[in-house]
Every structure is written in C-alpha cells, then in structure tokens.
Coordinates of C-alpha atoms in Angstrom, one line a residue:
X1 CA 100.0 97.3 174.6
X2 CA 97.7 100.0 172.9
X3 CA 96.7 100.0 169.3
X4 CA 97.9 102.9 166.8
X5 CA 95.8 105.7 166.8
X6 CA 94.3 106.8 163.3
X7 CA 96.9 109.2 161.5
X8 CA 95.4 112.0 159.3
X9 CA 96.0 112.9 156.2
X10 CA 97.7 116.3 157.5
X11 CA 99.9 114.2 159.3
X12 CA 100.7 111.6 157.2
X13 CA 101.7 114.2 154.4
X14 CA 103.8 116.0 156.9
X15 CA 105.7 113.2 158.1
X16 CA 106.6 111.9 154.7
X17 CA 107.8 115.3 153.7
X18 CA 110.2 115.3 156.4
X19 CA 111.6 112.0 156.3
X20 CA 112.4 112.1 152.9
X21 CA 113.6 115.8 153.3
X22 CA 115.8 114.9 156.4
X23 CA 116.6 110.9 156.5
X24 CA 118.4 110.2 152.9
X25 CA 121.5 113.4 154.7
X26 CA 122.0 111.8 157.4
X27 CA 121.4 108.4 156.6
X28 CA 124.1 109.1 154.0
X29 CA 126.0 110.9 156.3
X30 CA 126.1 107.6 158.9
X31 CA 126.8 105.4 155.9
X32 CA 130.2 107.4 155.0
X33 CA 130.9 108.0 159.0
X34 CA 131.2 103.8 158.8
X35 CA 132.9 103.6 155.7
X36 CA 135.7 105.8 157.4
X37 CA 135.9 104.1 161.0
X38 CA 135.8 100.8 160.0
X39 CA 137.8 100.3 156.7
X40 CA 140.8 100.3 158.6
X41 CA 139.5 96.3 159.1
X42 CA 140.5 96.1 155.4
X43 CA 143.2 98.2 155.2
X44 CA 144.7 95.8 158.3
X45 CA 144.8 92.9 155.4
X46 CA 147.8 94.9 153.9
X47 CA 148.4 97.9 156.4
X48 CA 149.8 95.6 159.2
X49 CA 152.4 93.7 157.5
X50 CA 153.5 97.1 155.8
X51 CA 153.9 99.6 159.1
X52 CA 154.9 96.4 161.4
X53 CA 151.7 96.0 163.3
X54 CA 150.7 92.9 165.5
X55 CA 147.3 91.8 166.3
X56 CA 147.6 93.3 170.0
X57 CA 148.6 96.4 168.3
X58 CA 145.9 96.5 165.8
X59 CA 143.3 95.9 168.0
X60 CA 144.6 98.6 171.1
X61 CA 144.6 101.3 167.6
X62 CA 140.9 100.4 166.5
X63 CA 139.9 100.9 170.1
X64 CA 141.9 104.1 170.9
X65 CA 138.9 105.8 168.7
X66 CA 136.6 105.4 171.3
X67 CA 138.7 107.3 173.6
X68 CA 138.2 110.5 172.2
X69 CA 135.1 109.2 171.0
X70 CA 133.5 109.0 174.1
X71 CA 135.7 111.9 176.1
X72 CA 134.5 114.9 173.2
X73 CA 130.8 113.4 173.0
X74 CA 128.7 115.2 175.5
X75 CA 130.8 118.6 174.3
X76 CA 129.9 117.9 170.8
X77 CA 126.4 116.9 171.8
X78 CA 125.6 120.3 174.0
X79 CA 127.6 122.6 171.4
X80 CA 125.4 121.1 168.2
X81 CA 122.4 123.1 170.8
X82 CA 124.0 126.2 170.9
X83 CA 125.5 126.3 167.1
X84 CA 122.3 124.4 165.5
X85 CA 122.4 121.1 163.8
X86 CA 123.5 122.0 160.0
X87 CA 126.5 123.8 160.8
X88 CA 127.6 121.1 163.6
X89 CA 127.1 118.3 161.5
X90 CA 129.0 119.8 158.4
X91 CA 131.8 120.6 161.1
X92 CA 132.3 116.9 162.2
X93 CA 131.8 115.6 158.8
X94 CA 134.6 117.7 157.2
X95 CA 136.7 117.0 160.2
X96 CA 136.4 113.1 160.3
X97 CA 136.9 113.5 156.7
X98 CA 140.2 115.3 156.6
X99 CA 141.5 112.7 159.2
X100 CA 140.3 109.4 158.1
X101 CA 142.3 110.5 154.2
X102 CA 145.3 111.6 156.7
X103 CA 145.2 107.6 158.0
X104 CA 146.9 106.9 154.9
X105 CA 150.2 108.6 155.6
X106 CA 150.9 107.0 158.9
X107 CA 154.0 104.9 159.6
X108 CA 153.9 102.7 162.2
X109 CA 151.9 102.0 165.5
X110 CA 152.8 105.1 167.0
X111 CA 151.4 107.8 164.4
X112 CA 148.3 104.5 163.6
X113 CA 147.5 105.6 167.2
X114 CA 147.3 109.2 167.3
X115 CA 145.5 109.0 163.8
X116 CA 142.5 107.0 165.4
X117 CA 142.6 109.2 168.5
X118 CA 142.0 112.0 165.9
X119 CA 139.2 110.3 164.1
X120 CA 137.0 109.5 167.6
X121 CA 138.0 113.4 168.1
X122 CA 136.8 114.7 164.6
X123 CA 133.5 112.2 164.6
X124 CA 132.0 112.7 168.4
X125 CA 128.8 114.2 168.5
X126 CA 127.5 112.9 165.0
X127 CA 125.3 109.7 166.1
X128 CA 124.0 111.4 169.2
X129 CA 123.4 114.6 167.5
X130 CA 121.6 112.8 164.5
X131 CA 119.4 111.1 167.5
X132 CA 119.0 114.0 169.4
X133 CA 117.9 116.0 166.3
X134 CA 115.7 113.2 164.9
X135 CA 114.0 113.5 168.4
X136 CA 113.3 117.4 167.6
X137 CA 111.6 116.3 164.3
X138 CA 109.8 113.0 164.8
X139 CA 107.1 113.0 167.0
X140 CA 107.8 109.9 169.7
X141 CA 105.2 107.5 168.1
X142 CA 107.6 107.7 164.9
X143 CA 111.1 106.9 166.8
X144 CA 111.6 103.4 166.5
X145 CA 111.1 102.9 162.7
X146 CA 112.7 106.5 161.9
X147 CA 116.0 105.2 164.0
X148 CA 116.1 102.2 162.3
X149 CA 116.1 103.8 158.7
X150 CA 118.4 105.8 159.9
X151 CA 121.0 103.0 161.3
X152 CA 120.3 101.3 158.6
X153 CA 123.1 102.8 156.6
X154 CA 125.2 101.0 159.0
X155 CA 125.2 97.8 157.8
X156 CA 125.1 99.1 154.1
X157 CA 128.3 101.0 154.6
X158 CA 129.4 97.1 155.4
X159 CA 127.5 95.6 152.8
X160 CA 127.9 97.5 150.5
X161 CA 131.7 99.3 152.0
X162 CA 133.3 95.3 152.1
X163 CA 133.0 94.5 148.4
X164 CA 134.4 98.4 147.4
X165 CA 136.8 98.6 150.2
X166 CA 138.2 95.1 148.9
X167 CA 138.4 96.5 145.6
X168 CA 140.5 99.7 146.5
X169 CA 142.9 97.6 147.9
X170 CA 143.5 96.4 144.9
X171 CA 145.3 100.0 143.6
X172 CA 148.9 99.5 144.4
X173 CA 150.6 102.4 142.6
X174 CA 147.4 104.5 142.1
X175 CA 149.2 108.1 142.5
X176 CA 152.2 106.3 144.2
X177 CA 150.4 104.8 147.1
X178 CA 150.0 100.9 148.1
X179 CA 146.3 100.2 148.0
X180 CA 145.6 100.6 151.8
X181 CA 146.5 104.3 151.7
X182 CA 144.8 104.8 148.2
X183 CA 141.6 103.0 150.0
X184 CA 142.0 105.9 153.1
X185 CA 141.8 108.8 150.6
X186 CA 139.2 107.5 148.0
X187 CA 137.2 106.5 150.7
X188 CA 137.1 109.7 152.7
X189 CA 136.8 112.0 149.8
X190 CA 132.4 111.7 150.3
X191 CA 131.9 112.5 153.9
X192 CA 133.8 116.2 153.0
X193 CA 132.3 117.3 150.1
X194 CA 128.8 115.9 151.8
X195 CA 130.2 118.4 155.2
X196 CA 129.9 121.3 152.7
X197 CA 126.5 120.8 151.3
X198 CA 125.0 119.9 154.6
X199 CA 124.2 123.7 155.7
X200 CA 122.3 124.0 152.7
X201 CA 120.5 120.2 152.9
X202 CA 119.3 120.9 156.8
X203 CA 116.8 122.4 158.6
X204 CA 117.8 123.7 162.1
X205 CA 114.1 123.5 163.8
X206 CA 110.4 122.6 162.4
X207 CA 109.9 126.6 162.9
X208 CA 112.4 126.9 160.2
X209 CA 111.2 124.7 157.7
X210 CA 110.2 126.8 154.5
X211 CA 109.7 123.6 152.2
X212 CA 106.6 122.6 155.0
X213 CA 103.0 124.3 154.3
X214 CA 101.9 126.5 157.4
X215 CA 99.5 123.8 158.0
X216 CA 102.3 121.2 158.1
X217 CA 104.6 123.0 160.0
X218 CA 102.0 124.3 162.7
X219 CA 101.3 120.6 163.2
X220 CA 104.3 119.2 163.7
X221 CA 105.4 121.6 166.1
X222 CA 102.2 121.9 168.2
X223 CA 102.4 117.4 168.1
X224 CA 106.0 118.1 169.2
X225 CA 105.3 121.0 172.0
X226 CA 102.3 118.5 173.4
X227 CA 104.6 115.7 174.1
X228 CA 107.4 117.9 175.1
X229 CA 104.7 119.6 178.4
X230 CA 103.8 115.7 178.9
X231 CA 106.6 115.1 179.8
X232 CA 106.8 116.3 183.2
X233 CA 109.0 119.1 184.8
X234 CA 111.4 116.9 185.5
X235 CA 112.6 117.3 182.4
X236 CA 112.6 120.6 181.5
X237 CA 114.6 121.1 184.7
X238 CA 116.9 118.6 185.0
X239 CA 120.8 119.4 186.1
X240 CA 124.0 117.9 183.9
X241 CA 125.3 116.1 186.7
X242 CA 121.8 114.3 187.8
X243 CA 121.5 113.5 184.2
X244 CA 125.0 112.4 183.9
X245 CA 124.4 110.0 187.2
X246 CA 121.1 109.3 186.4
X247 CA 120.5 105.0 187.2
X248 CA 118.8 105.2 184.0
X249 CA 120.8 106.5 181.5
X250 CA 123.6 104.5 183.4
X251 CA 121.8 101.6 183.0
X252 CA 120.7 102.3 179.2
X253 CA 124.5 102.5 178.6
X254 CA 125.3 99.3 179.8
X255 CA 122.1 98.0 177.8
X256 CA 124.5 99.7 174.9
X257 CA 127.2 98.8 175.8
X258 CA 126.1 94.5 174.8
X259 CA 125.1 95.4 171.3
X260 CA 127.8 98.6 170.5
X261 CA 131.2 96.3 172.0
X262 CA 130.0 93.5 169.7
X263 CA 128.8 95.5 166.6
X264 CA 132.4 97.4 167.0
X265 CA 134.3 94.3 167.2
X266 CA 132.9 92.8 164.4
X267 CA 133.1 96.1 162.1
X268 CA 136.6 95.8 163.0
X269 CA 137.9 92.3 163.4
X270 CA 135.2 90.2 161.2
X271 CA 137.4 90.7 157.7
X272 CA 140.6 89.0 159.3
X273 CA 138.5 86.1 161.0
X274 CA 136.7 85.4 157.4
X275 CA 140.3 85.5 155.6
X276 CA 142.0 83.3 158.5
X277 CA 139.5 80.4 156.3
X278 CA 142.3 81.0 153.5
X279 CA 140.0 83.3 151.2
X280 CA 141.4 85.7 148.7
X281 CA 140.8 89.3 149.8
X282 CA 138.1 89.1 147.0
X283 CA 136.2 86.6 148.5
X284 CA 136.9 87.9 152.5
X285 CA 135.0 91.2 150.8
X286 CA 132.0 89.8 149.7
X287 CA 131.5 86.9 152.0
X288 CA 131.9 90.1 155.0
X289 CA 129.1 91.8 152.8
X290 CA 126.4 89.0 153.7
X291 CA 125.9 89.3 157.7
X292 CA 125.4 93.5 156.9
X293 CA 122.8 92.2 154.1
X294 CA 120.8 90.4 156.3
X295 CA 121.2 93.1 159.1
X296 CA 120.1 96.2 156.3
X297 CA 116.7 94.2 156.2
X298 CA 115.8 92.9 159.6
X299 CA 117.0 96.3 160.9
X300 CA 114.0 97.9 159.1
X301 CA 111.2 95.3 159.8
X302 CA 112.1 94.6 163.6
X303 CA 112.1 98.5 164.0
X304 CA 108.7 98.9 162.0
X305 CA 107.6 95.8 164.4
X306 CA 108.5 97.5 167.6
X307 CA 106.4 100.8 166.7
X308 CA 103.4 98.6 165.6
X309 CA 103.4 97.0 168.7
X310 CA 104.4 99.8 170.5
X311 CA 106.5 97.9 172.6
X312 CA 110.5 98.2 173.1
X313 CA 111.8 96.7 175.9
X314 CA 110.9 92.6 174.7
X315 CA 112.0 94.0 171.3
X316 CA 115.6 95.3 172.5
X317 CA 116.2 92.8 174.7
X318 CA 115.6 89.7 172.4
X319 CA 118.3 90.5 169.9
X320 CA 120.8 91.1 172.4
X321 CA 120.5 87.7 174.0
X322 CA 120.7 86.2 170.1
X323 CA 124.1 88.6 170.2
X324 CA 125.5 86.9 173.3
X325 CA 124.5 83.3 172.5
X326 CA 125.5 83.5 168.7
X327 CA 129.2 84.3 169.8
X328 CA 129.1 82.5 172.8
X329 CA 129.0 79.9 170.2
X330 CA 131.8 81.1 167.8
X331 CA 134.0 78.6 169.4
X332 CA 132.2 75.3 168.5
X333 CA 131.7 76.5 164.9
X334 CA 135.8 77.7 164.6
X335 CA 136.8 74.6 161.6
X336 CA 133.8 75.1 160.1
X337 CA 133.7 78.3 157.3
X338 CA 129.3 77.9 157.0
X339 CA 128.9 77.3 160.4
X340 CA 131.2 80.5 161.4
X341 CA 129.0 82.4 158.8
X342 CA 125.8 81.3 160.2
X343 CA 126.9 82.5 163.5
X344 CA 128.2 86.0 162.3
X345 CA 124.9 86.7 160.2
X346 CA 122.9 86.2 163.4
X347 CA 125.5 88.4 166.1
X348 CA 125.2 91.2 163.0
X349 CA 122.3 90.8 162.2
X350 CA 121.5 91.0 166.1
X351 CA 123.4 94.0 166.9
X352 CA 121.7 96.1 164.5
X353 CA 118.0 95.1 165.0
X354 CA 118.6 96.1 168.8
X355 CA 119.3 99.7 167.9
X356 CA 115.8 101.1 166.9
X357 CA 113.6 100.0 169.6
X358 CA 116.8 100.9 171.7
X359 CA 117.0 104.3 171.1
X360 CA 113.7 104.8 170.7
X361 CA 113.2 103.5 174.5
X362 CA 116.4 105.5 175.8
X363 CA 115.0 108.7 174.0
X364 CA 111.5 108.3 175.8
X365 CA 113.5 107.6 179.3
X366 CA 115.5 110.8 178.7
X367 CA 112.7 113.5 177.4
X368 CA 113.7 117.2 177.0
X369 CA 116.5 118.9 178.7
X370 CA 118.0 115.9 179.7
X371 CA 118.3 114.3 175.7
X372 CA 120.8 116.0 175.1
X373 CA 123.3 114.8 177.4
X374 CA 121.6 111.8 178.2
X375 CA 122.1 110.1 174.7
X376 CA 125.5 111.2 174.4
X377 CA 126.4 109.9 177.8
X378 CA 124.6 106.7 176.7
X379 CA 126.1 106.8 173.3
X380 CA 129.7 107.6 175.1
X381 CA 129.4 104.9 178.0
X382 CA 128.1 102.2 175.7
X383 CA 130.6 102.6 173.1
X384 CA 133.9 102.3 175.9
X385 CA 133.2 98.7 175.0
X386 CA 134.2 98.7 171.8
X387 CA 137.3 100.3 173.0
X388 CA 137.7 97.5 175.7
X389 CA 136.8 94.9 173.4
X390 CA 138.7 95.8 170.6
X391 CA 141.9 95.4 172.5
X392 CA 141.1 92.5 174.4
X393 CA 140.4 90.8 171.0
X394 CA 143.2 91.6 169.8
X395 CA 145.3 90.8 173.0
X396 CA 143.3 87.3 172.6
X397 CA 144.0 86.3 169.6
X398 CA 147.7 87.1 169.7
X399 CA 148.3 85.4 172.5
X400 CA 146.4 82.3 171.6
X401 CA 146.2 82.1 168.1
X402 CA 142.2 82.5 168.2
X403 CA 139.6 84.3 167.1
X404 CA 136.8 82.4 168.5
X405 CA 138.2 82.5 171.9
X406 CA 138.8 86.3 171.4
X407 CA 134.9 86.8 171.3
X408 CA 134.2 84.9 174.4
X409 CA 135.0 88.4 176.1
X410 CA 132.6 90.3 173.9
X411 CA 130.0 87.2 174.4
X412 CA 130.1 88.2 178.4
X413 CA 129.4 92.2 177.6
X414 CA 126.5 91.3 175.5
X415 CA 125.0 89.0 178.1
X416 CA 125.3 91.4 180.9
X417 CA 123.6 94.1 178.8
X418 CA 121.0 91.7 178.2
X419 CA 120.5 90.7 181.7
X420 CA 120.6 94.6 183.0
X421 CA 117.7 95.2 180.8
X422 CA 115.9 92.6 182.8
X423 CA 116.6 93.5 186.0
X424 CA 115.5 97.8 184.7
X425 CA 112.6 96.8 183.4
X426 CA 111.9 94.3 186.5
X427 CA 112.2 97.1 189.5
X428 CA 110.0 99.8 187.2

C-alpha cells in the first residue's frame, strides 16, 4: 500500500469548494430517494390490514421495485450523458416524487403492485448517475470517502426517517386520510420541490463551473483528464455489450448484490420484525432508528479508513462477511429483543460501511467509457436481490411464522458475495 501524496493548497481549496458545492444536493437528494422507497415498511404497520395484504404479498410488492428498478437503469444511466446531469436528476426526482405521494391512493395488492413498479420506474438512474457524476468531479484518490458521505444519507433517511415516519402514522383524519396515506404524501412532498431547484443547484461538467477560480477549475480538470489517458484505451473504446458481459462488472454485481439484498431487506422488513417484540409503533420507530445511527458513523470513518490506506478490496470484503454472519445468526438471538438488536446494528451497520470502498473499487475497475453502463449494470444486477429477497422473506415468514428464518436466505446472498470477492481478487 502507498502513502498519500502531499495535497496543495490549490487542491485542497478546490476540492472543498466542490464538495460542499455538490455533496449536501445529492446527499439530500439520496436521503429523500430512501425516505420514499422504504416508508412503505412503516406504512405496512397500518397499510396491510387496511387494503388486505399478507406478508407474501407485502414482501412480492416491496420487491416488484427492483423490477423496473433494474430494467430502466442502464437507459437512465446513458440518457443522464446525453441530457447532462442537472436536468436528469431533477427529472427522476420529480417523477419518484409524484409516485411515491400517488402510493397513498392504492386499494389493494393489485394497484400496491403497479404503484412500486412505478416507483423503481420513476427512481432508476439516480444512484448510478450520482456515482457516475461524482466520478466526473472527484479525482480517484477522493472516491472512497466522497461515496461514503454521499451514502451516508442512507442510513439517516432511516435514522432519522423511522422516528418521523412513525410519527405521521399517527395522522388519521389529517385531510381525510388514515395515517399511512397522510405519511405517502407528507413524505414525498421534498424530493419534488428539491427536483425543481436542482437545475439551478448543479453543475453539468468542471468546465462549467463559474463558482471555481480559473486556477481551480484548470486543476481539477487537467487532475481529471491525467487519470482519464492513464487509463488505458481500453476504456475509452470499450463496446456496451463487452461492458455489459464484462467478468468484472459481473462479478462486482454479485459482490453487490451480498450487501444491496440485505440492506433492502432490512430497509423494508426490519420495522415489522422490531414490533413482532410487542412494541408500540412509537417504540418500533425509534428502536429502528439505532442500527442506521450507528451505520451514519461507521459509514464515514470506514470510508475515510479505506482512502488513507488506500486499500479497498480487505475493506469491502470484511463488512460483508460481518453481514452474512450477523444474520446467519438472527436465528439464535429470535426470544431475545437486545440480542436481536445487537445483531441488526452490526448487519446495518455492515451493509453500509461496504458501500464506499465498494464503489470506489467498482468505479476504478470500470474507468471511462465503460462507467457509465458499468455501474448501472452493477447497480441494476446487485440490487435484483433485493427484489429476490424481499419476496422470499416474505414467502418465509408467512409460511413459517418467522422472521429469523426468513433471513437465512438473505444470510446465503451475503456470504456468496463475500466469497466472490475472494475468489476476484485471488485470480488478479
């Protein structure tokens, strides 16, 4: 591993200026994309009994959003090139907007269905586009730390989402509605009005950056254009389909896929295991708030970590194997309210300390043309398995009663993640 080189002053005041320029949009941006996706965990406390939904059922509908998810991602991900990043990012956020508050009018399993097929729809593109555009303004030496600020709004839209979502549930007869629906529309009233002011809050390109000194700005993008010719032709000329096929982004996605089935399942599914303890939905919200807590902070120093050491493949594949073993354990720990915690804050925790030295490794496996479609297909692959392990969860635990057993499955997808990241980084 090689030491840090010395950063100038030049650089160092450039750099600053375009993280705090850049990160707090799109971090806020992830934060309400969460909010959206996942309070429908909540909203199953009261939504299930009143539309007739059974835990099968409930778990196939959160999983039907990675679907579309995963089907319009590459699309979204190669039209953000052509369109530019502000006006693409305003598009999905006022789309995934519109439908998450339309989530409140649905009926029954049918119309919960097409509703989450409509919110993978309206939200593909936005995490691999943020990536992909992070890529275009962070030099590489930057990427694991930048990520992880920037997925750190993940588990704050948990930590901070549980207590408030809890809350809004609590509005029965707010403008007619029962608190689940009240909870859809309060909740995705942010992510529009933020769509609207993001052409106006980003930059398309360093080139276009006004707010940098000509100094700064010839910096950044000469640092950027040097590591762009280093890396190789291969890049620069790479085909869709080779980069669709590629062993390693195959293999990245599967890496993914351990830490994205498990973070998905838990988003999803981790309020109705805390509240099967007998909790009020008071106590379920703020007892769900601690594993995303913990997660917010080791997310940022396990990221800052990697990039010190510049080193990412030890510091990916350690918190997935903590992923697999925590929930492997679930089981043992199922009477026990503390010990069930414990496990949870560790698996959560776990699943979002993996994802900057992740990306940051998948983004310097796929450099230049093939970025682009290469983190979507990463991002699209990886995230089937919270589509597959969503329903099997939910398949699980209505056919046995159990939510520990349920996460066996989702144990097994972490471990063979895990173990594919071995066997990569052992044939390099």
């Amino acid at each position: 591993m090689s030491a840090a080189p010395a950063i100038s002053p030049l650089e160092l005041r450039t750099m600053r200026k375009v993280a705090w320029r850049l990160l707090p949009v799109l971090m806020l941006g992830y934060f309400i994309a969460f909010v959206d996706r996942v309070n429908v965990g909540f909203a199953a406390l009261q939504m299930n009994h009143a539309i007739g939904l059974n835990a099968a059922a409930f778990g196939l509908g959160g999983g039907l959003f990675y679907l579309t998810y995963v089907l319009f991602e590459i699309p979204s991900n190669l039209a953000m090139q052509r369109v530019g990043a502000r006006l693409w990012i305003a598009r999905i956020m006022v789309s995934w907007g519109l439908v998450s508050a339309g989530t409140a009018f649905i009926v029954g399993p049918n119309s919960f269905y097409a509703m989450r097929l409509l919110l993978g729809a309206a939200e593909a593109g936005f995490f691999p586009g943020v990536i992909l555009y992070l890529t275009q303004w962070f030099p590489a030496a930057y990427r694991g730390r930048i990520i992880a600020v920037f997925m750190v709004a993940v588990p704050l839209s948990s930590f901070i989402g549980s207590p408030l979502s809890a809350a809004l549930l609590q509005l029965d007869g707010l403008f007619g509605l029962q608190g689940w629906q009240a909870m859809f529309i309060l909740e995705a009233v942010p992510a529009i009005l933020l769509g609207l002011a993001s052409p106006w809050l980003l930059t398309n390109r360093p080139q276009d950056a006004r707010w940098l000194e000509t100094e700064e700005r010839a910096w950044l993008v000469g640092r950027l254009e040097d590591e762009r010719r280093q890396a190789g032709p291969r890049a620069s000329h790479a085909k869709l389909a080779d980069v669709l096929l590629d062993r390693r982004v195959l293999a990245a996605a599967l890496v993914y896929a351990g830490a994205s089935g498990a973070s998905q399942c838990l988003s999803l599914w981790q309020p109705q295991i805390i509240k099967s303890f007998g909790l009020t939905t008071t106590q379920t919200g703020l007892l769900n708030a601690v594993p995303f807590g913990v997660a917010s902070i080791a997310m940022l120093w396990w990221g800052k970590r990697s990039d010190a050491r510049n080193e990412r493949v030890w510091h990916t594949g350690m918190p997935l194997a903590l992923v697999a073993a925590s929930l492997a354990l679930v089981p043992l720990a199922q009477l026990s309210l503390p010990f069930t915690i414990a496990l949870l804050i560790i698996a959560v925790a776990c699943t979002y300390v993996f994802k900057g030295p992740f990306w940051a490794l998948a983004a310097d496996w796929m450099p230049g043309a093939a970025a682009a479609a290469g983190l979507a297909q990463v991002n699209a692959i990886g995230n089937l398995a919270g589509f597959v392990g969503s329903a099997m969860l939910g398949a699980i635990r209505e056919a046995t009663g159990s939510f520990a057993l349920a996460l066996l499955p989702i144990a097994l997808i972490s471990a063979a993640g895990c173990l594919t990241l071995w066997l990569v980084q052992r044939n390099r």
